[in-house]
Coordinates of C-alpha atoms in Angstrom, one line a residue:
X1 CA 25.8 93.5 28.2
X2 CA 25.5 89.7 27.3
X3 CA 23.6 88.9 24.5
X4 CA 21.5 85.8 24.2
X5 CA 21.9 83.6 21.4
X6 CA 17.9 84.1 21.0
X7 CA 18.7 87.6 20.2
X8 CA 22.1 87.1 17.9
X9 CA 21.5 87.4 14.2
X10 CA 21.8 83.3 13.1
X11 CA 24.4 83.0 10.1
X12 CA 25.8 80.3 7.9
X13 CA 29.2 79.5 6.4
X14 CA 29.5 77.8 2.7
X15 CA 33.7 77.5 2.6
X16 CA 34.2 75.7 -0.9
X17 CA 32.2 78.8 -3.2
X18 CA 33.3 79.3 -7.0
X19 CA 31.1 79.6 -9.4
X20 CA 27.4 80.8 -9.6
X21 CA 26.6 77.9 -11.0
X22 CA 28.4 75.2 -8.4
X23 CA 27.1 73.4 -5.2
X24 CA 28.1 76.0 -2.9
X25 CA 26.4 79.0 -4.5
X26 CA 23.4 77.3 -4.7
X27 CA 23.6 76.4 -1.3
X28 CA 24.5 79.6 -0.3
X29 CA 21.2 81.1 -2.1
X30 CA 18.7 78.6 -0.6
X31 CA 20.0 79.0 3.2
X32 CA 19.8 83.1 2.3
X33 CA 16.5 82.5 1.3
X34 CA 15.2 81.6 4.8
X35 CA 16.5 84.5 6.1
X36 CA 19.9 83.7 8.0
X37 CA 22.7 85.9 7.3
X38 CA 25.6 83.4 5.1
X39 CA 29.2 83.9 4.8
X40 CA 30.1 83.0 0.9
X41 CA 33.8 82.1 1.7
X42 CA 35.9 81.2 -1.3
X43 CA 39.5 81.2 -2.7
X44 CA 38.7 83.7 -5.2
X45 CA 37.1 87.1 -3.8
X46 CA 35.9 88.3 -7.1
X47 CA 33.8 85.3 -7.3
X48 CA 32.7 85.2 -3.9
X49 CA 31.6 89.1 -4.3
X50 CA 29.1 88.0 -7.5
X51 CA 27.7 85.7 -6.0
X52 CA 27.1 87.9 -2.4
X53 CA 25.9 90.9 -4.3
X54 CA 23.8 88.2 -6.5
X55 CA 22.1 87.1 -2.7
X56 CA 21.5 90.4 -1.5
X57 CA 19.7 91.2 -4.9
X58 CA 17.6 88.7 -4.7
X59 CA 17.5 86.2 -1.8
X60 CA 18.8 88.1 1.7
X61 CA 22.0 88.6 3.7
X62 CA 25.6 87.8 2.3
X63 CA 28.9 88.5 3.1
X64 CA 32.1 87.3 0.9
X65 CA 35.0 86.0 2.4
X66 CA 38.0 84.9 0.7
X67 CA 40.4 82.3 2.3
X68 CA 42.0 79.2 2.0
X69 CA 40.9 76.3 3.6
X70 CA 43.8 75.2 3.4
X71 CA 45.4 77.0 5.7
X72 CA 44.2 76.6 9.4
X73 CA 45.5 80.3 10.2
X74 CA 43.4 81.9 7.8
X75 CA 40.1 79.4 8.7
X76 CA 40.8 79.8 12.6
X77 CA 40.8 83.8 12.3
X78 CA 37.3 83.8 10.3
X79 CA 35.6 81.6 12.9
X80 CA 36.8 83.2 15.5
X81 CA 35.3 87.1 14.2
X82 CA 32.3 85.1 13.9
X83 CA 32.0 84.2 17.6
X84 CA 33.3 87.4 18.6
X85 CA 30.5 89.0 16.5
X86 CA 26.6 89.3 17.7
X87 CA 25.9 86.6 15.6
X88 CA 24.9 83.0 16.1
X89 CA 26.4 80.2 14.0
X90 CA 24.1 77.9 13.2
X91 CA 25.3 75.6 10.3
X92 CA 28.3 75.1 8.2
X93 CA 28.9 73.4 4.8
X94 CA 32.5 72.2 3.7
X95 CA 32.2 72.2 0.1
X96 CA 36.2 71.8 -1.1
X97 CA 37.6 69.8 -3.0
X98 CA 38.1 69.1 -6.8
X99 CA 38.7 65.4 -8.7
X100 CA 42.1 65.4 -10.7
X101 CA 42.8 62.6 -12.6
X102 CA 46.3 60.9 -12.9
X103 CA 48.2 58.0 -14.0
X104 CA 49.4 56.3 -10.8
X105 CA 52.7 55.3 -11.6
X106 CA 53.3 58.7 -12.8
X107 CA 51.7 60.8 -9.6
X108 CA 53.9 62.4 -7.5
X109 CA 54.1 62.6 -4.1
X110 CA 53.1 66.5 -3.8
X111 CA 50.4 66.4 -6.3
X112 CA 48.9 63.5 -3.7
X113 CA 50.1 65.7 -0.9
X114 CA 48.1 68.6 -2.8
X115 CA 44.8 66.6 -3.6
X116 CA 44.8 65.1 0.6
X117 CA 44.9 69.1 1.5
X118 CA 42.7 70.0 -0.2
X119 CA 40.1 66.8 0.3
X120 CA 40.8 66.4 3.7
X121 CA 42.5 68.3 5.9
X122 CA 40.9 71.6 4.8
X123 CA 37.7 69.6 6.4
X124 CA 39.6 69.3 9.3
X125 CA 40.1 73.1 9.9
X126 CA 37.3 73.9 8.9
X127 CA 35.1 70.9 11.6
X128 CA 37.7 72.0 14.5
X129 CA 36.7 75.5 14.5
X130 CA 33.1 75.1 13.9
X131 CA 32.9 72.8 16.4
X132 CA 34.5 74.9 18.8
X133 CA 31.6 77.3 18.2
X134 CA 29.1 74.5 18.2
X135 CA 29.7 72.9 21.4
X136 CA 29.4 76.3 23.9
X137 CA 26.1 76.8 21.7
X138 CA 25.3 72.8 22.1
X139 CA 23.7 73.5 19.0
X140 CA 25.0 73.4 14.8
X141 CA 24.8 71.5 11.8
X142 CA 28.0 70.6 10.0
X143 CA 27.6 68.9 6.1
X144 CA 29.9 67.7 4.3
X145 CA 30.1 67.5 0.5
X146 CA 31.4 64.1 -0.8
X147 CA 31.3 62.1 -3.2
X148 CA 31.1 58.4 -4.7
X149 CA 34.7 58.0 -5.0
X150 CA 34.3 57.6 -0.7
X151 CA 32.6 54.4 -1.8
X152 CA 34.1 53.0 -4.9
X153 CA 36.9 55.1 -6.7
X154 CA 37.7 55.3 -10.2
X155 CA 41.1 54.4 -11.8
X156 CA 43.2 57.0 -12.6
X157 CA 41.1 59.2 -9.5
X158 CA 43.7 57.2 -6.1
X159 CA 44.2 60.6 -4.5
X160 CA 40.8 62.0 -4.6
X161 CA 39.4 58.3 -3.8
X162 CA 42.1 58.6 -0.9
X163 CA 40.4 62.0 0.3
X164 CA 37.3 61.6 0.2
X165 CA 37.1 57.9 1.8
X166 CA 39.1 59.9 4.8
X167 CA 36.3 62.9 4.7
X168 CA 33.7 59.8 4.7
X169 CA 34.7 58.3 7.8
X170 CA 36.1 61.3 9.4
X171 CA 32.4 62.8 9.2
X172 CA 30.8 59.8 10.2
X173 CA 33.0 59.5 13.3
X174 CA 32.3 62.9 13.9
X175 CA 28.9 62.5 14.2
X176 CA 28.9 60.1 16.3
X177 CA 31.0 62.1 19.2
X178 CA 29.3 64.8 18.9
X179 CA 25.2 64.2 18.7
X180 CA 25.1 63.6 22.5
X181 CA 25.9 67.3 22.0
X182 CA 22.8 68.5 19.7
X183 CA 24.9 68.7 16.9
X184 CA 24.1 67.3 13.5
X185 CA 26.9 66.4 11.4
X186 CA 26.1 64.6 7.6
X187 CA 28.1 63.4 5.0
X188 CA 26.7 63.8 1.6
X189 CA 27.7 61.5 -1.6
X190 CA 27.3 63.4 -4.9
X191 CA 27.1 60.7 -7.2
X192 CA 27.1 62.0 -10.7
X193 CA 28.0 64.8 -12.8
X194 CA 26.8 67.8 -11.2
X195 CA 24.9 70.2 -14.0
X196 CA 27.7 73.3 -13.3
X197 CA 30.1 75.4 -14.4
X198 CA 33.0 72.9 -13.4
X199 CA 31.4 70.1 -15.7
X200 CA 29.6 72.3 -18.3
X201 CA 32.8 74.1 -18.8
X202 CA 35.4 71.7 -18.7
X203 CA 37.6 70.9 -21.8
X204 CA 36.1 73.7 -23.9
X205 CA 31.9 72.4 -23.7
X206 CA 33.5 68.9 -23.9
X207 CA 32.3 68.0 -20.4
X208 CA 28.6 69.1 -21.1
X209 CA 28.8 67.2 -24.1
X210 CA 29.7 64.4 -22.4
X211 CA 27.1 65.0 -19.4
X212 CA 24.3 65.0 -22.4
X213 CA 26.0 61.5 -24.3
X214 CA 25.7 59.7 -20.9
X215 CA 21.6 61.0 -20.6
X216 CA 22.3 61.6 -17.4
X217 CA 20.9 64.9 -17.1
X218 CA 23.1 66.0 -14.0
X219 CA 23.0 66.9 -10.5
X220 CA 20.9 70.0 -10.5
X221 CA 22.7 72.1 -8.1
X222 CA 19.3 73.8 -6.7
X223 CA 17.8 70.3 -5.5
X224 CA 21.5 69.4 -4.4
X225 CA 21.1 72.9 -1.7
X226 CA 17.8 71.9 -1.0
X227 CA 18.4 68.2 0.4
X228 CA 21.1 70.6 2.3
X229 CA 18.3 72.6 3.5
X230 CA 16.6 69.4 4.5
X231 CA 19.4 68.2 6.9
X232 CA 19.6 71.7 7.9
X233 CA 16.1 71.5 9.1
X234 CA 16.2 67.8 11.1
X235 CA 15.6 67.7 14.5
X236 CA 17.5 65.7 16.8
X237 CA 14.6 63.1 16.8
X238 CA 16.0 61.6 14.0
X239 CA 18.6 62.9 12.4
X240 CA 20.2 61.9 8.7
X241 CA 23.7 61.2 9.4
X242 CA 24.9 60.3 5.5
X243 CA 22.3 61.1 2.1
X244 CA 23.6 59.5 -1.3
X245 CA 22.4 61.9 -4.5
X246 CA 22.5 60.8 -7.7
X247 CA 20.2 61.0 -10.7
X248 CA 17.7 57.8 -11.4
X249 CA 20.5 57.0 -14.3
X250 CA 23.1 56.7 -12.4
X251 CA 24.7 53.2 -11.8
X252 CA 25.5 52.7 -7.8

């Protein structure tokens, strides 16, 4: 008996989920609180567990799933349970991808090779499979977490500048193709320090120290998921193809 996507159970996949306090648990917790079943993929599955159990506490449905994004085997198979399953997917948010600093000169040719994985191509994976999905449904969202450094990068930042500027106009290309389709694809620019664990924790408190010198206050991570929600929620009327979010402080 065929199921109509009417009737299917609508889910959402966060791939890019550490901490509680990061962009992808947040976002993970807002979509859960509108009632649609989300897949809290990560690297790690202890994390990804906390912050599924921490959902289905106190927002809705959530399932951990560990992975790496990294690895197009591994992001093929999950994708593929999840069209096999009686469930409809109905947006997905690539949220991977860490700035390392380096000193050019001194960068190596794998640690470039490393940060371009995990930057890039795990967006790659992660768009061909979901878009798979999305074009028998001609129907999806697909967001993209970026940052500034796909506008201006920093020194001592070339290899996350060099994947990000990729994701940028990968996503932007993307959504060109494919909104003939019904399919919104958005690229969002994190400008700033983003009020989380990553930050707050980094260099023993020295990053939150750092966050609170500069006044910028920080990205707070539950506004962050709710301009996802927002894109989430445009119709094809007029759709939001790339958002830049940074605090009032921030220079741009």
């Amino acid at each position: 008996m065929t199921i109509s996507l009417s009737e299917k159970q609508q889910c959402v996949v966060v791939v890019g989920v550490g901490a509680s306090q990061g962009i992808g648990a947040a976002v993970s917790r807002r979509f859960a609180q509108e009632g649609l079943k989300v897949y809290v993929v990560g690297r790690t599955l202890e994390k990804a567990e906390q912050i599924a159990i921490e959902i289905k506490n106190n927002y809705g449905d959530a399932v951990a799933y560990c992975l790496d994004a990294e690895d197009p085997i591994q992001v093929q198979q999950l994708f593929q349970s999840i069209s096999l399953s009686q469930e409809q997917l109905v947006a997905v948010i690539h949220n991977v991808g860490g700035n390392v600093p380096s000193i050019f000169l001194q960068s190596s040719l794998t640690f470039f090779s490393k940060m371009w994985h995990s930057t890039f191509l795990s967006a790659f994976w992660v768009s061909q499979s979901s878009l798979k999905i999305f074009q028998q449904q001609q129907a999806g969202t697909l967001i993209f977490t970026g940052a500034s450094a796909s506008l201006r990068g920093k020194p001592f930042f070339a290899a996350f500048t060099m994947g990000k500027s990729a994701l940028r106009a990968y996503a932007l290309n993307l959504a060109q193709q494919y909104k003939a389709q019904n399919i919104h694809i958005a690229h969002v620019v994190i400008d700033g320090m983003v009020d989380g664990d990553r930050v707050n924790k980094a260099l023993f408190g020295l990053g939150r120290l750092a966050r609170m010198t500069r006044g910028t206050g920080g990205l707070n991570i539950d506004v962050i998921a709710e301009n996802y929600w927002m894109l989430y929620q445009q119709t094809a009327d007029l759709w939001t193809h790339e958002l830049d979010l940074r605090p009032h402080q921030e220079k741009f």
